[in-house]
PDB file of C-alpha atoms in Angstrom:
ATOM      1  CA  MET T  45     -35.926 112.510 -52.468  1.00  0.00           C
ATOM      2  CA  GLU T  46     -36.107 111.020 -55.953  1.00  0.00           C
ATOM      3  CA  GLN T  47     -39.870 111.557 -56.125  1.00  0.00           C
ATOM      4  CA  ARG T  48     -39.487 115.138 -54.894  1.00  0.00           C
ATOM      5  CA  GLN T  49     -37.058 116.002 -57.679  1.00  0.00           C
ATOM      6  CA  SER T  50     -39.217 114.273 -60.267  1.00  0.00           C
ATOM      7  CA  LEU T  51     -42.224 116.372 -59.260  1.00  0.00           C
ATOM      8  CA  ILE T  52     -40.197 119.576 -59.382  1.00  0.00           C
ATOM      9  CA  ASN T  53     -38.752 118.696 -62.797  1.00  0.00           C
ATOM     10  CA  SER T  54     -42.215 118.002 -64.174  1.00  0.00           C
ATOM     11  CA  ALA T  55     -43.538 121.333 -62.925  1.00  0.00           C
ATOM     12  CA  LEU T  56     -40.542 123.257 -64.287  1.00  0.00           C
ATOM     13  CA  ARG T  57     -40.856 121.544 -67.675  1.00  0.00           C
ATOM     14  CA  THR T  58     -44.535 122.512 -67.833  1.00  0.00           C
ATOM     15  CA  ILE T  59     -43.810 126.128 -66.990  1.00  0.00           C
ATOM     16  CA  ARG T  60     -40.972 126.293 -69.525  1.00  0.00           C
ATOM     17  CA  ILE T  61     -43.080 124.879 -72.360  1.00  0.00           C
ATOM     18  CA  GLU T  62     -46.060 127.115 -71.625  1.00  0.00           C
ATOM     19  CA  HIS T  63     -43.772 130.144 -71.267  1.00  0.00           C
ATOM     20  CA  GLN T  64     -42.396 129.469 -74.741  1.00  0.00           C
ATOM     21  CA  ALA T  65     -45.917 129.074 -76.120  1.00  0.00           C
ATOM     22  CA  ILE T  66     -46.931 132.458 -74.746  1.00  0.00           C
ATOM     23  CA  GLY T  67     -43.756 134.127 -76.005  1.00  0.00           C
ATOM     24  CA  ALA T  68     -44.407 132.912 -79.539  1.00  0.00           C
ATOM     25  CA  LEU T  69     -47.693 134.849 -79.607  1.00  0.00           C
ATOM     26  CA  ALA T  70     -45.876 138.190 -79.679  1.00  0.00           C
ATOM     27  CA  GLU T  71     -44.817 137.622 -83.283  1.00  0.00           C
ATOM     28  CA  ARG T  72     -48.460 137.171 -84.297  1.00  0.00           C
ATOM     29  CA  ILE T  73     -49.730 140.501 -83.004  1.00  0.00           C
ATOM     30  CA  ASP T  74     -50.016 142.140 -86.397  1.00  0.00           C
ATOM     31  CA  ASP T  75     -52.603 143.545 -88.793  1.00  0.00           C
ATOM     32  CA  THR T  76     -54.712 140.414 -88.356  1.00  0.00           C
ATOM     33  CA  PHE T  77     -54.975 141.129 -84.638  1.00  0.00           C
ATOM     34  CA  VAL T  78     -55.813 144.756 -85.404  1.00  0.00           C
ATOM     35  CA  ARG T  79     -58.605 143.647 -87.761  1.00  0.00           C
ATOM     36  CA  ALA T  80     -60.091 141.405 -85.068  1.00  0.00           C
ATOM     37  CA  CYS T  81     -60.056 144.342 -82.634  1.00  0.00           C
ATOM     38  CA  GLN T  82     -61.688 146.625 -85.207  1.00  0.00           C
ATOM     39  CA  LEU T  83     -64.536 144.154 -85.780  1.00  0.00           C
ATOM     40  CA  MET T  84     -65.134 143.992 -82.025  1.00  0.00           C
ATOM     41  CA  LEU T  85     -64.932 147.762 -81.582  1.00  0.00           C
ATOM     42  CA  ALA T  86     -67.532 148.202 -84.340  1.00  0.00           C
ATOM     43  CA  CYS T  87     -69.871 145.697 -82.689  1.00  0.00           C
ATOM     44  CA  ASP T  88     -73.238 147.215 -81.718  1.00  0.00           C
ATOM     45  CA  GLY T  89     -74.318 144.051 -79.930  1.00  0.00           C
ATOM     46  CA  ARG T  90     -72.290 141.568 -77.931  1.00  0.00           C
ATOM     47  CA  ILE T  91     -69.191 139.531 -78.532  1.00  0.00           C
ATOM     48  CA  VAL T  92     -70.351 135.916 -78.523  1.00  0.00           C
ATOM     49  CA  VAL T  93     -67.524 133.607 -77.422  1.00  0.00           C
ATOM     50  CA  THR T  94     -67.900 129.895 -78.078  1.00  0.00           C
ATOM     51  CA  GLY T  95     -65.895 126.701 -77.855  1.00  0.00           C
ATOM     52  CA  MET T  96     -66.138 123.019 -76.894  1.00  0.00           C
ATOM     53  CA  GLY T  97     -64.436 121.107 -74.101  1.00  0.00           C
ATOM     54  CA  LYS T  98     -61.349 122.808 -72.648  1.00  0.00           C
ATOM     55  CA  SER T  99     -61.677 125.523 -75.269  1.00  0.00           C
ATOM     56  CA  GLY T 100     -65.167 126.104 -73.912  1.00  0.00           C
ATOM     57  CA  HIS T 101     -63.772 126.738 -70.439  1.00  0.00           C
ATOM     58  CA  ILE T 102     -61.311 129.255 -71.877  1.00  0.00           C
ATOM     59  CA  ALA T 103     -64.125 130.833 -73.900  1.00  0.00           C
ATOM     60  CA  ARG T 104     -66.141 131.404 -70.715  1.00  0.00           C
ATOM     61  CA  LYS T 105     -63.163 133.139 -69.112  1.00  0.00           C
ATOM     62  CA  ILE T 106     -62.544 135.338 -72.149  1.00  0.00           C
ATOM     63  CA  ALA T 107     -66.231 136.325 -72.277  1.00  0.00           C
ATOM     64  CA  ALA T 108     -66.128 137.240 -68.580  1.00  0.00           C
ATOM     65  CA  THR T 109     -62.960 139.300 -69.029  1.00  0.00           C
ATOM     66  CA  LEU T 110     -64.391 141.159 -72.018  1.00  0.00           C
ATOM     67  CA  SER T 111     -67.619 141.942 -70.182  1.00  0.00           C
ATOM     68  CA  SER T 112     -65.849 143.256 -67.099  1.00  0.00           C
ATOM     69  CA  THR T 113     -63.574 145.525 -69.127  1.00  0.00           C
ATOM     70  CA  GLY T 114     -66.104 147.372 -71.239  1.00  0.00           C
ATOM     71  CA  SER T 115     -66.867 144.965 -74.087  1.00  0.00           C
ATOM     72  CA  PRO T 116     -70.253 143.279 -73.496  1.00  0.00           C
ATOM     73  CA  ALA T 117     -69.840 139.559 -74.167  1.00  0.00           C
ATOM     74  CA  MET T 118     -71.466 136.222 -73.477  1.00  0.00           C
ATOM     75  CA  PHE T 119     -70.582 132.551 -73.782  1.00  0.00           C
ATOM     76  CA  VAL T 120     -72.716 130.282 -75.968  1.00  0.00           C
ATOM     77  CA  HIS T 121     -72.171 126.540 -75.910  1.00  0.00           C
ATOM     78  CA  PRO T 122     -71.859 125.373 -79.553  1.00  0.00           C
ATOM     79  CA  ALA T 123     -73.796 122.149 -78.974  1.00  0.00           C
ATOM     80  CA  GLU T 124     -76.633 124.027 -77.277  1.00  0.00           C
ATOM     81  CA  ALA T 125     -76.590 126.568 -80.106  1.00  0.00           C
ATOM     82  CA  SER T 126     -77.798 123.824 -82.444  1.00  0.00           C
ATOM     83  CA  HIS T 127     -80.764 123.238 -80.150  1.00  0.00           C
ATOM     84  CA  GLY T 128     -82.153 126.743 -79.803  1.00  0.00           C
ATOM     85  CA  ASP T 129     -79.432 128.893 -78.261  1.00  0.00           C
ATOM     86  CA  LEU T 130     -78.452 130.203 -81.676  1.00  0.00           C
ATOM     87  CA  GLY T 131     -81.473 132.481 -81.292  1.00  0.00           C
ATOM     88  CA  MET T 132     -79.462 134.392 -78.676  1.00  0.00           C
ATOM     89  CA  ILE T 133     -77.133 135.627 -81.417  1.00  0.00           C
ATOM     90  CA  THR T 134     -78.224 138.622 -83.477  1.00  0.00           C
ATOM     91  CA  ALA T 135     -76.892 140.305 -86.610  1.00  0.00           C
ATOM     92  CA  LYS T 136     -75.436 143.052 -84.397  1.00  0.00           C
ATOM     93  CA  ASP T 137     -73.128 140.602 -82.628  1.00  0.00           C
ATOM     94  CA  VAL T 138     -69.620 139.359 -83.353  1.00  0.00           C
ATOM     95  CA  VAL T 139     -68.697 135.699 -82.869  1.00  0.00           C
ATOM     96  CA  LEU T 140     -65.334 134.630 -81.462  1.00  0.00           C
ATOM     97  CA  ALA T 141     -64.922 130.860 -81.847  1.00  0.00           C
ATOM     98  CA  LEU T 142     -62.144 128.887 -80.135  1.00  0.00           C
ATOM     99  CA  SER T 143     -60.844 125.589 -81.463  1.00  0.00           C
ATOM    100  CA  ASN T 144     -57.275 124.347 -81.252  1.00  0.00           C
ATOM    101  CA  SER T 145     -57.754 121.878 -84.103  1.00  0.00           C
ATOM    102  CA  GLY T 146     -59.980 124.180 -86.121  1.00  0.00           C
ATOM    103  CA  THR T 147     -62.152 121.172 -86.928  1.00  0.00           C
ATOM    104  CA  THR T 148     -64.492 121.052 -83.932  1.00  0.00           C
ATOM    105  CA  GLU T 149     -67.616 119.402 -85.301  1.00  0.00           C
ATOM    106  CA  GLU T 150     -70.081 121.328 -83.142  1.00  0.00           C
ATOM    107  CA  LEU T 151     -68.678 124.621 -84.417  1.00  0.00           C
ATOM    108  CA  ILE T 152     -68.560 123.509 -88.052  1.00  0.00           C
ATOM    109  CA  ASN T 153     -72.225 122.474 -87.812  1.00  0.00           C
ATOM    110  CA  ILE T 154     -73.347 125.988 -86.873  1.00  0.00           C
ATOM    111  CA  LEU T 155     -70.875 127.853 -89.093  1.00  0.00           C
ATOM    112  CA  PRO T 156     -73.370 128.159 -92.001  1.00  0.00           C
ATOM    113  CA  LEU T 157     -75.895 129.708 -89.633  1.00  0.00           C
ATOM    114  CA  PHE T 158     -73.399 132.403 -88.608  1.00  0.00           C
ATOM    115  CA  LYS T 159     -72.830 133.103 -92.284  1.00  0.00           C
ATOM    116  CA  ARG T 160     -76.566 133.379 -92.980  1.00  0.00           C
ATOM    117  CA  LYS T 161     -76.964 135.851 -90.128  1.00  0.00           C
ATOM    118  CA  GLY T 162     -74.104 137.904 -91.553  1.00  0.00           C
ATOM    119  CA  VAL T 163     -72.346 137.882 -88.202  1.00  0.00           C
ATOM    120  CA  PRO T 164     -68.633 138.784 -88.276  1.00  0.00           C
ATOM    121  CA  PHE T 165     -66.802 135.542 -87.492  1.00  0.00           C
ATOM    122  CA  ILE T 166     -63.440 135.564 -85.690  1.00  0.00           C
ATOM    123  CA  THR T 167     -61.599 132.382 -84.779  1.00  0.00           C
ATOM    124  CA  MET T 168     -58.672 131.411 -82.601  1.00  0.00           C
ATOM    125  CA  THR T 169     -57.186 128.172 -83.844  1.00  0.00           C
ATOM    126  CA  GLY T 170     -53.972 126.221 -83.677  1.00  0.00           C
ATOM    127  CA  ASN T 171     -54.277 125.333 -87.359  1.00  0.00           C
ATOM    128  CA  PRO T 172     -54.471 128.284 -89.788  1.00  0.00           C
ATOM    129  CA  ASP T 173     -55.314 125.890 -92.651  1.00  0.00           C
ATOM    130  CA  SER T 174     -58.319 124.338 -90.903  1.00  0.00           C
ATOM    131  CA  VAL T 175     -61.952 124.617 -91.951  1.00  0.00           C
ATOM    132  CA  LEU T 176     -62.819 127.103 -89.210  1.00  0.00           C
ATOM    133  CA  ALA T 177     -59.735 129.261 -89.776  1.00  0.00           C
ATOM    134  CA  LEU T 178     -60.314 129.470 -93.523  1.00  0.00           C
ATOM    135  CA  SER T 179     -64.015 130.256 -93.040  1.00  0.00           C
ATOM    136  CA  ALA T 180     -63.368 133.102 -90.629  1.00  0.00           C
ATOM    137  CA  ASP T 181     -63.312 136.801 -91.373  1.00  0.00           C
ATOM    138  CA  VAL T 182     -60.231 136.884 -89.158  1.00  0.00           C
ATOM    139  CA  ASN T 183     -58.266 133.969 -87.734  1.00  0.00           C
ATOM    140  CA  LEU T 184     -55.915 134.523 -84.794  1.00  0.00           C
ATOM    141  CA  ASP T 185     -53.109 131.989 -84.846  1.00  0.00           C
ATOM    142  CA  THR T 186     -52.703 130.365 -81.413  1.00  0.00           C
ATOM    143  CA  ARG T 187     -50.752 127.270 -82.460  1.00  0.00           C
ATOM    144  CA  VAL T 188     -48.113 125.873 -80.101  1.00  0.00           C
ATOM    145  CA  ASP T 189     -45.082 123.705 -80.814  1.00  0.00           C
ATOM    146  CA  GLU T 190     -46.003 121.208 -78.111  1.00  0.00           C
ATOM    147  CA  GLU T 191     -48.401 120.611 -75.266  1.00  0.00           C
ATOM    148  CA  ALA T 192     -46.954 120.621 -71.781  1.00  0.00           C
ATOM    149  CA  CYS T 193     -48.649 117.265 -71.232  1.00  0.00           C
ATOM    150  CA  PRO T 194     -45.901 114.613 -71.597  1.00  0.00           C
ATOM    151  CA  LEU T 195     -48.430 112.408 -73.416  1.00  0.00           C
ATOM    152  CA  GLY T 196     -49.107 115.200 -75.879  1.00  0.00           C
ATOM    153  CA  GLN T 197     -52.828 114.799 -75.266  1.00  0.00           C
ATOM    154  CA  ALA T 198     -54.179 117.081 -72.523  1.00  0.00           C
ATOM    155  CA  PRO T 199     -54.723 120.665 -73.717  1.00  0.00           C
ATOM    156  CA  THR T 200     -52.189 122.688 -71.725  1.00  0.00           C
ATOM    157  CA  SER T 201     -49.949 124.998 -73.742  1.00  0.00           C
ATOM    158  CA  SER T 202     -52.686 125.429 -76.336  1.00  0.00           C
ATOM    159  CA  THR T 203     -55.335 126.543 -73.841  1.00  0.00           C
ATOM    160  CA  THR T 204     -52.854 128.833 -72.110  1.00  0.00           C
ATOM    161  CA  ALA T 205     -51.928 130.486 -75.401  1.00  0.00           C
ATOM    162  CA  THR T 206     -55.597 130.919 -76.287  1.00  0.00           C
ATOM    163  CA  LEU T 207     -56.351 132.460 -72.903  1.00  0.00           C
ATOM    164  CA  VAL T 208     -53.465 134.917 -73.252  1.00  0.00           C
ATOM    165  CA  MET T 209     -54.585 135.891 -76.741  1.00  0.00           C
ATOM    166  CA  GLY T 210     -58.055 136.510 -75.328  1.00  0.00           C
ATOM    167  CA  ASP T 211     -56.587 138.707 -72.614  1.00  0.00           C
ATOM    168  CA  ALA T 212     -54.605 140.599 -75.258  1.00  0.00           C
ATOM    169  CA  LEU T 213     -57.823 141.300 -77.153  1.00  0.00           C
ATOM    170  CA  ALA T 214     -59.657 142.419 -74.021  1.00  0.00           C
ATOM    171  CA  MET T 215     -56.894 144.777 -72.924  1.00  0.00           C
ATOM    172  CA  ALA T 216     -56.480 146.251 -76.398  1.00  0.00           C
ATOM    173  CA  LEU T 217     -60.221 146.928 -76.520  1.00  0.00           C
ATOM    174  CA  LEU T 218     -60.184 148.365 -72.997  1.00  0.00           C
ATOM    175  CA  GLU T 219     -57.544 150.926 -73.914  1.00  0.00           C
ATOM    176  CA  ALA T 220     -59.109 151.723 -77.274  1.00  0.00           C
ATOM    177  CA  LYS T 221     -62.434 152.497 -75.561  1.00  0.00           C
ATOM    178  CA  GLY T 222     -60.822 154.616 -72.844  1.00  0.00           C
ATOM    179  CA  PHE T 223     -62.242 152.321 -70.171  1.00  0.00           C
ATOM    180  CA  THR T 224     -61.426 153.845 -66.750  1.00  0.00           C
ATOM    181  CA  GLN T 225     -61.080 152.670 -63.177  1.00  0.00           C
ATOM    182  CA  GLU T 226     -64.478 154.178 -62.439  1.00  0.00           C
ATOM    183  CA  ASP T 227     -66.005 152.245 -65.363  1.00  0.00           C
ATOM    184  CA  PHE T 228     -64.427 149.099 -63.942  1.00  0.00           C
ATOM    185  CA  ALA T 229     -65.881 149.864 -60.526  1.00  0.00           C
ATOM    186  CA  PHE T 230     -69.383 150.135 -61.989  1.00  0.00           C
ATOM    187  CA  SER T 231     -68.899 146.637 -63.394  1.00  0.00           C
ATOM    188  CA  HIS T 232     -67.694 145.390 -60.004  1.00  0.00           C
ATOM    189  CA  PRO T 233     -69.818 147.199 -57.395  1.00  0.00           C
ATOM    190  CA  GLY T 234     -69.492 144.317 -54.943  1.00  0.00           C
ATOM    191  CA  GLY T 235     -65.709 144.215 -55.094  1.00  0.00           C
ATOM    192  CA  ARG T 236     -63.176 146.120 -53.024  1.00  0.00           C
ATOM    193  CA  LEU T 237     -62.248 148.370 -55.942  1.00  0.00           C
ATOM    194  CA  GLY T 238     -65.902 149.166 -56.562  1.00  0.00           C
ATOM    195  CA  ARG T 239     -66.359 150.216 -52.966  1.00  0.00           C
ATOM    196  CA  ARG T 240     -63.187 152.294 -53.048  1.00  0.00           C
ATOM    197  CA  LEU T 241     -64.138 154.143 -56.210  1.00  0.00           C
ATOM    198  CA  LEU T 242     -67.889 154.523 -55.840  1.00  0.00           C
ATOM    199  CA  LEU T 243     -68.612 154.847 -52.121  1.00  0.00           C
ATOM    200  CA  LYS T 244     -69.280 158.399 -50.986  1.00  0.00           C
ATOM    201  CA  VAL T 245     -68.879 159.871 -47.521  1.00  0.00           C
ATOM    202  CA  ALA T 246     -72.669 160.379 -47.454  1.00  0.00           C
ATOM    203  CA  ASP T 247     -73.151 156.619 -47.848  1.00  0.00           C
ATOM    204  CA  ILE T 248     -71.503 155.727 -44.545  1.00  0.00           C
ATOM    205  CA  MET T 249     -71.530 158.857 -42.371  1.00  0.00           C
ATOM    206  CA  HIS T 250     -73.580 159.243 -39.185  1.00  0.00           C
ATOM    207  CA  GLY T 251     -76.171 161.963 -39.726  1.00  0.00           C
ATOM    208  CA  GLY T 252     -79.270 163.561 -38.229  1.00  0.00           C
ATOM    209  CA  ASP T 253     -79.872 162.890 -34.551  1.00  0.00           C
ATOM    210  CA  ALA T 254     -76.859 160.573 -34.464  1.00  0.00           C
ATOM    211  CA  ILE T 255     -74.543 163.594 -34.621  1.00  0.00           C
ATOM    212  CA  PRO T 256     -73.250 164.507 -31.130  1.00  0.00           C
ATOM    213  CA  ARG T 257     -73.693 168.258 -30.758  1.00  0.00           C
ATOM    214  CA  VAL T 258     -73.182 170.797 -27.935  1.00  0.00           C
ATOM    215  CA  GLN T 259     -72.933 174.586 -27.675  1.00  0.00           C
ATOM    216  CA  GLU T 260     -69.743 176.516 -27.002  1.00  0.00           C
ATOM    217  CA  ASN T 261     -70.934 177.414 -23.492  1.00  0.00           C
ATOM    218  CA  THR T 262     -71.919 173.831 -22.626  1.00  0.00           C
ATOM    219  CA  LEU T 263     -70.288 172.528 -19.448  1.00  0.00           C
ATOM    220  CA  LEU T 264     -67.743 169.766 -19.875  1.00  0.00           C
ATOM    221  CA  LYS T 265     -69.793 167.394 -17.715  1.00  0.00           C
ATOM    222  CA  ASP T 266     -72.790 167.809 -20.022  1.00  0.00           C
ATOM    223  CA  ALA T 267     -70.623 167.347 -23.088  1.00  0.00           C
ATOM    224  CA  LEU T 268     -69.380 164.048 -21.668  1.00  0.00           C
ATOM    225  CA  TYR T 269     -72.989 162.916 -21.348  1.00  0.00           C
ATOM    226  CA  GLU T 270     -73.592 163.812 -25.024  1.00  0.00           C
ATOM    227  CA  ILE T 271     -70.479 161.883 -26.067  1.00  0.00           C
ATOM    228  CA  SER T 272     -71.564 158.845 -24.062  1.00  0.00           C
ATOM    229  CA  SER T 273     -75.147 158.860 -25.339  1.00  0.00           C
ATOM    230  CA  LYS T 274     -74.197 159.168 -29.041  1.00  0.00           C
ATOM    231  CA  GLY T 275     -71.394 156.592 -28.839  1.00  0.00           C
ATOM    232  CA  LEU T 276     -69.031 158.109 -31.417  1.00  0.00           C
ATOM    233  CA  GLY T 277     -66.231 158.960 -28.999  1.00  0.00           C
ATOM    234  CA  MET T 278     -66.461 162.710 -29.660  1.00  0.00           C
ATOM    235  CA  THR T 279     -68.826 165.630 -29.999  1.00  0.00           C
ATOM    236  CA  THR T 280     -69.094 168.576 -32.312  1.00  0.00           C
ATOM    237  CA  VAL T 281     -69.283 172.087 -30.884  1.00  0.00           C
ATOM    238  CA  VAL T 282     -71.504 174.669 -32.617  1.00  0.00           C
ATOM    239  CA  ASP T 283     -71.885 178.419 -32.260  1.00  0.00           C
ATOM    240  CA  ASP T 284     -75.127 180.346 -31.825  1.00  0.00           C
ATOM    241  CA  ASN T 285     -75.783 180.140 -35.572  1.00  0.00           C
ATOM    242  CA  GLY T 286     -75.470 176.364 -35.602  1.00  0.00           C
ATOM    243  CA  GLN T 287     -72.196 176.473 -37.498  1.00  0.00           C
ATOM    244  CA  LEU T 288     -69.275 174.271 -36.594  1.00  0.00           C
ATOM    245  CA  ALA T 289     -66.969 175.949 -34.092  1.00  0.00           C
ATOM    246  CA  GLY T 290     -64.845 172.953 -33.146  1.00  0.00           C
ATOM    247  CA  VAL T 291     -64.794 169.377 -31.879  1.00  0.00           C
ATOM    248  CA  PHE T 292     -64.081 167.709 -28.586  1.00  0.00           C
ATOM    249  CA  THR T 293     -62.511 164.248 -28.609  1.00  0.00           C
ATOM    250  CA  ASP T 294     -61.101 161.825 -26.085  1.00  0.00           C
ATOM    251  CA  GLY T 295     -57.697 163.414 -26.739  1.00  0.00           C
ATOM    252  CA  ASP T 296     -59.079 166.806 -25.737  1.00  0.00           C
ATOM    253  CA  LEU T 297     -60.540 165.229 -22.594  1.00  0.00           C
ATOM    254  CA  ARG T 298     -57.169 163.787 -21.585  1.00  0.00           C
ATOM    255  CA  ARG T 299     -55.515 167.147 -22.072  1.00  0.00           C
ATOM    256  CA  ALA T 300     -58.225 168.889 -20.043  1.00  0.00           C
ATOM    257  CA  LEU T 301     -57.873 166.446 -17.170  1.00  0.00           C
ATOM    258  CA  ASP T 302     -54.067 166.651 -17.268  1.00  0.00           C
ATOM    259  CA  ALA T 303     -54.410 170.431 -16.990  1.00  0.00           C
ATOM    260  CA  GLY T 304     -56.586 170.005 -13.866  1.00  0.00           C
ATOM    261  CA  ARG T 305     -59.800 171.293 -15.469  1.00  0.00           C
ATOM    262  CA  ASP T 306     -62.944 170.967 -13.339  1.00  0.00           C
ATOM    263  CA  ILE T 307     -65.608 169.192 -15.419  1.00  0.00           C
ATOM    264  CA  LEU T 308     -68.338 170.932 -13.386  1.00  0.00           C
ATOM    265  CA  LYS T 309     -67.127 174.439 -14.260  1.00  0.00           C
ATOM    266  CA  THR T 310     -65.193 174.189 -17.542  1.00  0.00           C
ATOM    267  CA  ARG T 311     -67.035 175.141 -20.704  1.00  0.00           C
ATOM    268  CA  MET T 312     -66.450 173.676 -24.145  1.00  0.00           C
ATOM    269  CA  GLN T 313     -65.132 176.881 -25.678  1.00  0.00           C
ATOM    270  CA  ASP T 314     -62.120 176.614 -23.352  1.00  0.00           C
ATOM    271  CA  VAL T 315     -61.133 173.011 -24.142  1.00  0.00           C
ATOM    272  CA  MET T 316     -62.417 172.193 -27.621  1.00  0.00           C
ATOM    273  CA  SER T 317     -60.188 171.856 -30.683  1.00  0.00           C
ATOM    274  CA  ARG T 318     -60.783 174.628 -33.194  1.00  0.00           C
ATOM    275  CA  ASN T 319     -60.073 174.480 -36.917  1.00  0.00           C
ATOM    276  CA  SER T 320     -61.049 170.799 -37.041  1.00  0.00           C
ATOM    277  CA  LYS T 321     -60.721 168.922 -40.314  1.00  0.00           C
ATOM    278  CA  THR T 322     -63.893 168.566 -42.358  1.00  0.00           C
ATOM    279  CA  VAL T 323     -65.006 166.768 -45.494  1.00  0.00           C
ATOM    280  CA  LYS T 324     -67.945 167.164 -47.879  1.00  0.00           C
ATOM    281  CA  ALA T 325     -70.728 164.578 -48.025  1.00  0.00           C
ATOM    282  CA  GLN T 326     -70.243 163.990 -51.769  1.00  0.00           C
ATOM    283  CA  ALA T 327     -66.522 163.365 -51.431  1.00  0.00           C
ATOM    284  CA  LEU T 328     -65.336 159.826 -52.060  1.00  0.00           C
ATOM    285  CA  ALA T 329     -64.879 157.754 -48.945  1.00  0.00           C
ATOM    286  CA  THR T 330     -61.288 157.194 -50.057  1.00  0.00           C
ATOM    287  CA  GLU T 331     -60.725 160.964 -49.893  1.00  0.00           C
ATOM    288  CA  ALA T 332     -61.905 160.948 -46.281  1.00  0.00           C
ATOM    289  CA  ALA T 333     -59.523 158.091 -45.525  1.00  0.00           C
ATOM    290  CA  LYS T 334     -56.566 159.983 -47.002  1.00  0.00           C
ATOM    291  CA  LEU T 335     -57.498 163.141 -45.093  1.00  0.00           C
ATOM    292  CA  MET T 336     -57.556 161.181 -41.844  1.00  0.00           C
ATOM    293  CA  GLU T 337     -54.248 159.497 -42.574  1.00  0.00           C
ATOM    294  CA  ASP T 338     -52.508 162.719 -43.635  1.00  0.00           C
ATOM    295  CA  ASN T 339     -53.659 164.590 -40.518  1.00  0.00           C
ATOM    296  CA  ARG T 340     -53.491 161.652 -38.093  1.00  0.00           C
ATOM    297  CA  VAL T 341     -57.107 162.019 -36.984  1.00  0.00           C
ATOM    298  CA  TYR T 342     -59.736 159.324 -36.621  1.00  0.00           C
ATOM    299  CA  THR T 343     -62.894 161.404 -37.070  1.00  0.00           C
ATOM    300  CA  LEU T 344     -64.023 163.999 -39.597  1.00  0.00           C
ATOM    301  CA  VAL T 345     -67.009 166.318 -39.465  1.00  0.00           C
ATOM    302  CA  VAL T 346     -69.047 166.307 -42.682  1.00  0.00           C
ATOM    303  CA  THR T 347     -70.153 169.840 -43.610  1.00  0.00           C
ATOM    304  CA  ASP T 348     -71.671 171.800 -46.447  1.00  0.00           C
ATOM    305  CA  ASP T 349     -70.157 174.939 -47.976  1.00  0.00           C
ATOM    306  CA  GLU T 350     -71.579 177.107 -45.144  1.00  0.00           C
ATOM    307  CA  LEU T 351     -70.015 174.854 -42.471  1.00  0.00           C
ATOM    308  CA  ARG T 352     -73.411 173.468 -41.526  1.00  0.00           C
ATOM    309  CA  MET T 353     -73.007 169.934 -40.317  1.00  0.00           C
ATOM    310  CA  ASN T 354     -74.227 166.994 -42.367  1.00  0.00           C
ATOM    311  CA  GLY T 355     -72.682 164.196 -40.344  1.00  0.00           C
ATOM    312  CA  ILE T 356     -69.713 162.454 -38.764  1.00  0.00           C
ATOM    313  CA  ILE T 357     -67.436 159.858 -40.335  1.00  0.00           C
ATOM    314  CA  ARG T 358     -64.852 157.816 -38.431  1.00  0.00           C
ATOM    315  CA  MET T 359     -61.914 155.664 -39.418  1.00  0.00           C
ATOM    316  CA  HIS T 360     -63.883 152.754 -37.962  1.00  0.00           C
ATOM    317  CA  ASP T 361     -66.694 153.407 -40.457  1.00  0.00           C
ATOM    318  CA  LEU T 362     -64.225 153.268 -43.340  1.00  0.00           C
ATOM    319  CA  LEU T 363     -62.793 150.000 -42.053  1.00  0.00           C
ATOM    320  CA  GLN T 364     -66.258 148.464 -41.735  1.00  0.00           C
ATOM    321  CA  ALA T 365     -67.072 149.519 -45.301  1.00  0.00           C
ATOM    322  CA  ASN T 366     -63.833 147.869 -46.529  1.00  0.00           C
ATOM    323  CA  VAL T 367     -62.624 151.173 -47.947  1.00  0.00           C
ATOM    324  CA  ILE T 368     -59.264 150.763 -46.216  1.00  0.00           C
TER     325      ILE T 368
END
């Protein structure tokens, strides 16, 4: 019991200290922050984020966040920069350097090279009077009163504050650029949001010969064969001009059988569902999903403006595509 409480107390102390460190950042969102954003917004190249050790890990995360939210960025290791990677940085770029102490030797060593390239130099430091902070075009103050580490050694509060400041920059830039959900989806085509925002009905519908199709005067028994052979659990019904007249689903079959219909004599025009719901091929798959949900149907016919059929899309197809 004593150990349990000790562990809980340690965790709560850590959260409290880091919470205070984050809260203190709000007072530092001022004209200096605005200037840093302006330099990044004016960047014609990439935002180069760099840092050593734990700051390097945070720098990688900030670079990834910037890139995925409309501000092209990359991480450059400061030690590797001294051995050739500095060539990755051009005069069109902006450098964002992270150092809690502001005296990181690897960054100080390459500072003159940034200056020679004329690259705008932004820093995030915990010491506004440090070499790096004073050499920067803009220094963002990320100092903390104390680390959450009880030894005062492991970077904890300081890295959290730096990460949050990086997120603040990324989100400010995102809104300033008018970055949209669709833009985000293009950056994340493999993710669920990307699929939801980019996938079209045409991408997942069943088309061509896979479309089950019968005429209005087709006998019910023959329609059942078409349904079975195409394997979509339904069939479309077309008129003499090839336009959609209706659909016949398993629900229609149950109703026909309950009504005592003879499958050898009944024709589709007498048992099909008319005025079936349709969707266009270029509609988003999410629109098809909403249409199905709103009308409590599991299949939609995909048509063009003249009601000519392009395909069939089912709720099962949307589930397989991770749209819903």
